[in-house]
Amino acid sequence: MATTFIESKEEQVSSSQLVPEISNIPKHVAVIMDGNGRWATQRHLPRMAGHERGVAALRRAVEASVQLGIQALTVFAFSSENWRRPEDEVSFLMTLFLRALKSEVKDLHKNQIKLRVIGDLSGLSTRLRKAVEEAEEKTALNTRMVLTVAVNYGGRWDILNAMNKALVASPHLRELKAPVTEDDIRPHLSLANLPEPDLFIRTGGEQRMSNFMLWQLAYTELYFTDLLWPDFDYECLEAAVHSYQMRERRFGRTSGQLAMHADSVPGHAGLV
Ligand code: FPP
């Protein structure tokens, strides 16, 4: 298992520089879990009830991903902009993360799933940061799947953070003797050890990226569904994967090129 694990210390392929290997099951899926509030409101429940059901839906999403053979799942739990929500909702969400981290980590570990949390963790409470550290440490060597949870994360923050780290790591960049390249920045991005997502899913009916993984989603296939996040299940993930399998992934090339070299040029994800 360890030899086929997608996480790597080496730099991953940049989809704007090289054509990555394409498989019929997406290796890495990124998800915006939207619609918790509306799910609750539709049932005359407080918004918090929707977030609680959101945790259960995340558990189902992880199980479904393992069943389908997806190797990395990255979910957007709290954006840099979510601090603008009412104080009691923010505080509830933080308590929910802490509770979920503590209650779910045992099962994740039992199922050989590695947990990672990305984002500006300096904005979180000491207790939450400690729980994150413990959960990451406990699951660090697991190789069945990587679950990455983005908390206090923003795609622009990620790029700027990587740029700033690159400037510290490579002082020659500060002298501006040569143009900054992707290779200078990529190793410092939050998800540098994972391939770029093949498939992006957003539930809740909105069709926007909301500042999620702006760099990494450059060539990702996008899938939007009206289903609200608390209702997410295996069938929904399967439908998204099926839609992905119908896409022609050209990475800048033409359909003609793909058809002419169907044996040697990767392009179509292909049906299972
Ligand atoms: C968006 O729905 C959802 C969030 C901002 C929170 C997502 C959090 C969870 C699903 C819990 C996950 C828990 C862990 C431990 C990672 P919304 O509130 O924007 O819904 P709305 O658009 O209907 O108002």
Tab-separated table of C-alpha atoms and ligand atoms in Angstrom:
chain	number	residue	atom	x	y	z
A	1	MET	CA	0.000	0.000	0.000
A	2	ALA	CA	2.708	2.464	0.971
A	3	THR	CA	4.342	2.256	-2.457
A	4	THR	CA	1.176	3.321	-4.293
A	5	PHE	CA	0.251	6.046	-1.817
A	6	ILE	CA	-0.162	9.346	-3.631
A	7	GLU	CA	1.403	11.558	-1.013
A	8	SER	CA	4.982	12.310	-1.834
A	9	LYS	CA	7.749	14.448	-0.512
A	10	GLU	CA	8.787	15.083	-4.098
A	11	GLU	CA	7.125	17.903	-5.936
A	12	GLN	CA	3.848	16.977	-7.591
A	13	VAL	CA	3.156	17.552	-11.290
A	14	SER	CA	1.947	21.063	-12.098
A	15	SER	CA	-1.036	20.757	-14.476
A	16	SER	CA	-0.078	24.006	-16.188
A	17	GLN	CA	3.410	22.652	-16.943
A	18	LEU	CA	2.888	18.922	-17.558
A	19	VAL	CA	-0.069	16.643	-18.315
A	20	PRO	CA	-0.700	14.595	-15.185
A	21	GLU	CA	-1.564	10.899	-15.244
A	22	ILE	CA	-5.351	10.474	-15.528
A	23	SER	CA	-7.266	7.647	-13.890
A	24	ASN	CA	-10.960	6.772	-14.091
A	25	ILE	CA	-11.384	7.184	-10.365
A	26	PRO	CA	-10.290	10.679	-9.302
A	27	LYS	CA	-7.257	10.420	-7.052
A	28	HIS	CA	-7.970	13.646	-5.221
A	29	VAL	CA	-11.413	15.176	-4.648
A	30	ALA	CA	-11.970	18.660	-3.193
A	31	VAL	CA	-15.327	19.569	-1.654
A	32	ILE	CA	-17.120	22.742	-0.580
A	33	MET	CA	-19.668	21.467	1.937
A	34	ASP	CA	-22.392	24.076	1.482
A	35	GLY	CA	-26.027	24.161	2.572
A	36	ASN	CA	-25.976	23.254	6.272
A	37	GLY	CA	-27.835	26.414	7.274
A	38	ARG	CA	-30.540	26.060	4.621
A	39	TRP	CA	-31.013	22.375	5.464
A	40	ALA	CA	-31.742	23.366	9.068
A	41	THR	CA	-33.919	26.372	8.189
A	42	GLN	CA	-36.067	24.212	5.885
A	43	ARG	CA	-36.786	22.039	8.927
A	44	HIS	CA	-37.392	24.978	11.297
A	45	LEU	CA	-34.239	24.039	13.195
A	46	PRO	CA	-31.419	26.361	14.301
A	47	ARG	CA	-28.550	26.631	11.772
A	48	MET	CA	-26.297	24.818	14.252
A	49	ALA	CA	-28.377	21.640	13.795
A	50	GLY	CA	-27.420	21.750	10.122
A	51	HIS	CA	-23.724	21.956	10.991
A	52	GLU	CA	-24.095	18.982	13.321
A	53	ARG	CA	-25.665	16.981	10.516
A	54	GLY	CA	-22.810	18.251	8.356
A	55	VAL	CA	-20.336	16.325	10.468
A	56	ALA	CA	-22.339	13.129	9.903
A	57	ALA	CA	-22.369	13.863	6.155
A	58	LEU	CA	-18.589	14.313	6.226
A	59	ARG	CA	-18.257	10.901	7.856
A	60	ARG	CA	-20.383	9.426	5.022
A	61	ALA	CA	-18.266	11.258	2.439
A	62	VAL	CA	-15.072	9.769	3.897
A	63	GLU	CA	-16.568	6.257	3.915
A	64	ALA	CA	-17.837	6.651	0.345
A	65	SER	CA	-14.450	7.952	-0.810
A	66	VAL	CA	-12.690	4.927	0.667
A	67	GLN	CA	-15.260	2.613	-0.969
A	68	LEU	CA	-14.709	4.226	-4.369
A	69	GLY	CA	-10.916	4.139	-4.077
A	70	ILE	CA	-10.383	7.904	-3.865
A	71	GLN	CA	-7.000	8.485	-2.236
A	72	ALA	CA	-7.317	12.061	-1.035
A	73	LEU	CA	-10.341	14.068	0.073
A	74	THR	CA	-9.981	17.769	0.903
A	75	VAL	CA	-12.918	19.601	2.463
A	76	PHE	CA	-13.541	23.279	3.150
A	77	ALA	CA	-14.793	23.494	6.749
A	78	PHE	CA	-14.206	27.170	7.564
A	79	SER	CA	-12.962	29.915	5.296
A	80	SER	CA	-10.947	33.008	6.186
A	81	GLU	CA	-14.162	34.903	5.395
A	82	ASN	CA	-16.417	32.791	7.662
A	83	TRP	CA	-15.292	34.908	10.648
A	84	ARG	CA	-17.829	37.434	9.341
A	85	ARG	CA	-20.687	35.147	10.510
A	86	PRO	CA	-22.569	35.878	13.737
A	87	GLU	CA	-20.320	35.352	16.754
A	88	ASP	CA	-22.422	32.529	18.216
A	89	GLU	CA	-22.283	30.563	14.939
A	90	VAL	CA	-18.486	30.972	14.675
A	91	SER	CA	-18.069	29.894	18.255
A	92	PHE	CA	-20.382	26.894	17.706
A	93	LEU	CA	-18.419	25.831	14.613
A	94	MET	CA	-15.119	26.000	16.508
A	95	THR	CA	-16.563	23.879	19.330
A	96	LEU	CA	-17.919	21.451	16.739
A	97	PHE	CA	-14.475	21.063	15.101
A	98	LEU	CA	-12.915	20.397	18.474
A	99	ARG	CA	-15.586	17.859	19.387
A	100	ALA	CA	-15.422	16.173	15.972
A	101	LEU	CA	-11.619	16.021	16.044
A	102	LYS	CA	-11.709	14.302	19.398
A	103	SER	CA	-14.530	11.895	18.549
A	104	GLU	CA	-13.604	10.977	14.957
A	105	VAL	CA	-9.837	10.573	15.143
A	106	LYS	CA	-10.028	7.085	16.644
A	107	ASP	CA	-12.177	5.801	13.773
A	108	LEU	CA	-10.067	7.572	11.165
A	109	HIS	CA	-6.952	5.942	12.617
A	110	LYS	CA	-8.619	2.510	12.776
A	111	ASN	CA	-9.441	2.885	9.104
A	112	GLN	CA	-5.859	3.862	8.192
A	113	ILE	CA	-6.830	7.410	7.234
A	114	LYS	CA	-4.363	10.222	7.649
A	115	LEU	CA	-5.845	13.500	8.869
A	116	ARG	CA	-4.368	16.866	7.988
A	117	VAL	CA	-5.642	20.334	8.772
A	118	ILE	CA	-4.608	23.245	6.540
A	119	GLY	CA	-5.132	26.977	6.857
A	120	ASP	CA	-3.921	29.787	9.059
A	121	LEU	CA	-4.002	27.878	12.331
A	122	SER	CA	-2.605	30.865	14.220
A	123	GLY	CA	-6.177	32.220	14.204
A	124	LEU	CA	-7.494	29.203	16.165
A	125	SER	CA	-7.647	28.693	19.921
A	126	THR	CA	-4.755	26.965	21.681
A	127	ARG	CA	-7.036	24.038	22.568
A	128	LEU	CA	-8.073	23.534	18.959
A	129	ARG	CA	-4.486	23.825	17.709
A	130	LYS	CA	-3.393	21.221	20.267
A	131	ALA	CA	-6.192	18.837	19.217
A	132	VAL	CA	-5.174	19.301	15.562
A	133	GLU	CA	-1.554	18.559	16.409
A	134	GLU	CA	-2.474	15.406	18.346
A	135	ALA	CA	-4.814	14.133	15.615
A	136	GLU	CA	-2.223	14.759	12.890
A	137	GLU	CA	0.476	13.066	14.899
A	138	LYS	CA	-1.659	10.002	15.688
A	139	THR	CA	-2.634	9.441	12.043
A	140	ALA	CA	0.596	10.599	10.369
A	141	LEU	CA	1.711	7.195	9.083
A	142	ASN	CA	-1.652	6.046	7.712
A	143	THR	CA	-1.681	5.367	3.982
A	144	ARG	CA	-5.201	4.337	2.925
A	145	MET	CA	-6.485	7.849	2.314
A	146	VAL	CA	-5.609	11.431	3.253
A	147	LEU	CA	-8.425	13.544	4.652
A	148	THR	CA	-7.493	17.225	4.628
A	149	VAL	CA	-9.722	19.692	6.427
A	150	ALA	CA	-9.294	23.363	5.515
A	151	VAL	CA	-9.961	25.632	8.504
A	152	ASN	CA	-9.405	29.398	8.478
A	153	TYR	CA	-8.241	28.765	4.934
A	154	GLY	CA	-8.364	30.949	1.840
A	155	GLY	CA	-6.856	30.268	-1.571
A	156	ARG	CA	-5.290	33.739	-1.732
A	157	TRP	CA	-3.862	33.274	1.772
A	158	ASP	CA	-2.340	29.963	0.610
A	159	ILE	CA	-0.611	31.559	-2.383
A	160	LEU	CA	0.666	34.560	-0.400
A	161	ASN	CA	1.789	32.311	2.443
A	162	ALA	CA	3.719	30.117	-0.033
A	163	MET	CA	5.257	33.197	-1.646
A	164	ASN	CA	6.407	34.512	1.720
A	165	LYS	CA	7.838	31.110	2.676
A	166	ALA	CA	9.643	30.937	-0.668
A	167	LEU	CA	11.231	34.325	-0.020
A	168	VAL	CA	12.528	33.104	3.327
A	169	ALA	CA	13.719	29.747	1.942
A	170	SER	CA	15.418	31.212	-1.156
A	171	PRO	CA	17.025	34.578	-0.418
A	172	HIS	CA	18.079	34.895	-4.093
A	173	LEU	CA	14.371	35.499	-4.907
A	174	ARG	CA	14.509	38.677	-2.873
A	175	GLU	CA	17.265	40.018	-5.094
A	176	LEU	CA	14.915	39.653	-8.095
A	177	LYS	CA	17.750	38.467	-10.347
A	178	ALA	CA	15.418	36.080	-12.185
A	179	PRO	CA	11.641	35.850	-12.539
A	180	VAL	CA	9.836	33.910	-9.825
A	181	THR	CA	8.707	30.516	-11.170
A	182	GLU	CA	5.978	28.028	-10.235
A	183	ASP	CA	8.718	25.744	-8.953
A	184	ASP	CA	9.738	28.403	-6.425
A	185	ILE	CA	6.227	28.612	-4.980
A	186	ARG	CA	4.667	25.154	-5.393
A	187	PRO	CA	6.628	23.326	-2.652
A	188	HIS	CA	5.396	25.857	-0.085
A	189	LEU	CA	1.673	25.549	-0.841
A	190	SER	CA	-0.541	23.856	1.766
A	191	LEU	CA	-1.098	20.733	-0.306
A	192	ALA	CA	2.336	20.441	-1.916
A	193	ASN	CA	2.531	16.725	-1.103
A	194	LEU	CA	-0.684	15.825	-2.936
A	195	PRO	CA	-1.535	15.820	-6.645
A	196	GLU	CA	-3.844	18.644	-7.702
A	197	PRO	CA	-7.544	17.688	-7.306
A	198	ASP	CA	-9.062	15.844	-10.289
A	199	LEU	CA	-12.608	16.617	-9.182
A	200	PHE	CA	-14.176	19.515	-7.281
A	201	ILE	CA	-17.661	19.153	-5.794
A	202	ARG	CA	-19.787	21.949	-4.376
A	203	THR	CA	-23.121	21.143	-2.761
A	204	GLY	CA	-25.839	23.689	-1.950
A	205	GLY	CA	-26.578	25.009	-5.441
A	206	GLU	CA	-24.092	27.905	-5.631
A	207	GLN	CA	-21.644	27.845	-8.526
A	208	ARG	CA	-18.529	29.610	-7.282
A	209	MET	CA	-15.111	28.789	-5.827
A	210	SER	CA	-15.371	31.011	-2.733
A	211	ASN	CA	-11.581	31.426	-2.467
A	212	PHE	CA	-10.943	27.659	-2.156
A	213	MET	CA	-7.652	26.161	-3.455
A	214	LEU	CA	-7.316	28.778	-6.209
A	215	TRP	CA	-3.891	27.554	-7.309
A	216	GLN	CA	-4.577	23.820	-7.117
A	217	LEU	CA	-7.942	23.849	-8.946
A	218	ALA	CA	-6.466	25.259	-12.177
A	219	TYR	CA	-7.358	22.140	-14.249
A	220	THR	CA	-9.809	20.405	-11.926
A	221	GLU	CA	-13.173	19.184	-13.261
A	222	LEU	CA	-16.004	21.064	-11.548
A	223	TYR	CA	-19.246	19.471	-10.333
A	224	PHE	CA	-22.087	21.436	-8.747
A	225	THR	CA	-25.170	19.932	-7.142
A	226	ASP	CA	-28.281	21.450	-5.534
A	227	LEU	CA	-28.198	18.801	-2.824
A	228	LEU	CA	-27.584	20.366	0.598
A	229	TRP	CA	-24.480	19.111	2.400
A	230	PRO	CA	-26.274	17.298	5.279
A	231	ASP	CA	-27.945	15.101	2.611
A	232	PHE	CA	-24.652	14.136	0.949
A	233	ASP	CA	-24.195	10.381	0.579
A	234	TYR	CA	-22.549	7.610	-1.450
A	235	GLU	CA	-24.960	8.085	-4.391
A	236	CYS	CA	-24.082	11.759	-4.639
A	237	LEU	CA	-20.354	11.049	-4.685
A	238	GLU	CA	-20.902	8.288	-7.227
A	239	ALA	CA	-22.892	10.697	-9.442
A	240	ALA	CA	-20.070	13.250	-9.262
A	241	VAL	CA	-17.480	10.613	-10.141
A	242	HIS	CA	-19.662	9.421	-13.006
A	243	SER	CA	-19.883	12.975	-14.351
A	244	TYR	CA	-16.089	13.235	-14.041
A	245	GLN	CA	-15.692	10.040	-16.043
A	246	MET	CA	-17.628	11.587	-18.944
A	247	ARG	CA	-15.276	14.581	-19.185
A	248	GLU	CA	-12.523	14.958	-21.728
A	249	ARG	CA	-9.501	16.239	-19.847
A	250	ARG	CA	-7.491	18.090	-22.453
A	251	PHE	CA	-5.062	20.131	-20.340
A	252	GLY	CA	-4.756	22.681	-23.145
A	253	ARG	CA	-4.604	20.162	-25.993
A	254	THR	CA	-7.194	19.640	-28.747
A	255	SER	CA	-9.746	16.836	-28.992
A	256	GLY	CA	-8.064	15.839	-32.262
A	257	GLN	CA	-4.737	15.288	-30.531
A	258	LEU	CA	-6.392	13.098	-27.941
A	259	ALA	CA	-8.227	11.040	-30.589
A	260	MET	CA	-5.129	10.616	-32.768
A	261	HIS	CA	-2.971	9.275	-29.961
A	262	ALA	CA	-5.655	7.597	-27.901
A	263	ASP	CA	-3.221	4.859	-26.799
A	264	SER	CA	-0.376	7.056	-25.709
A	265	VAL	CA	-1.926	10.408	-24.853
A	266	PRO	CA	-3.906	10.452	-21.610
A	267	GLY	CA	-7.147	12.404	-21.902
A	268	HIS	CA	-10.391	10.629	-21.155
A	269	ALA	CA	-10.961	9.468	-17.642
A	270	GLY	CA	-12.992	6.551	-19.109
A	271	LEU	CA	-15.933	4.746	-17.594
A	272	VAL	CA	-15.530	2.041	-14.951
B	1	FPP	C1	-21.462	25.855	4.808
B	1	FPP	O1	-22.857	25.790	4.980
B	1	FPP	C2	-20.822	25.091	5.876
B	1	FPP	C3	-19.904	25.577	6.758
B	1	FPP	C4	-19.387	26.960	6.740
B	1	FPP	C5	-19.393	24.719	7.817
B	1	FPP	C6	-19.015	23.360	7.330
B	1	FPP	C7	-18.736	22.516	8.492
B	1	FPP	C8	-19.143	21.241	8.587
B	1	FPP	C9	-19.844	20.490	7.522
B	1	FPP	C10	-18.783	20.497	9.778
B	1	FPP	C11	-17.516	19.755	9.449
B	1	FPP	C12	-16.847	19.394	10.644
B	1	FPP	C13	-15.529	19.114	10.718
B	1	FPP	C14	-14.977	18.571	11.950
B	1	FPP	C15	-14.602	19.337	9.612
B	1	FPP	P1	-23.620	27.147	5.249
B	1	FPP	O2	-23.677	27.360	6.720
B	1	FPP	O3	-23.005	28.232	4.458
B	1	FPP	O4	-25.048	26.799	4.710
B	1	FPP	P2	-26.029	27.819	3.994
B	1	FPP	O5	-25.373	28.256	2.724
B	1	FPP	O6	-27.234	26.959	3.743
B	1	FPP	O7	-26.288	28.935	4.955
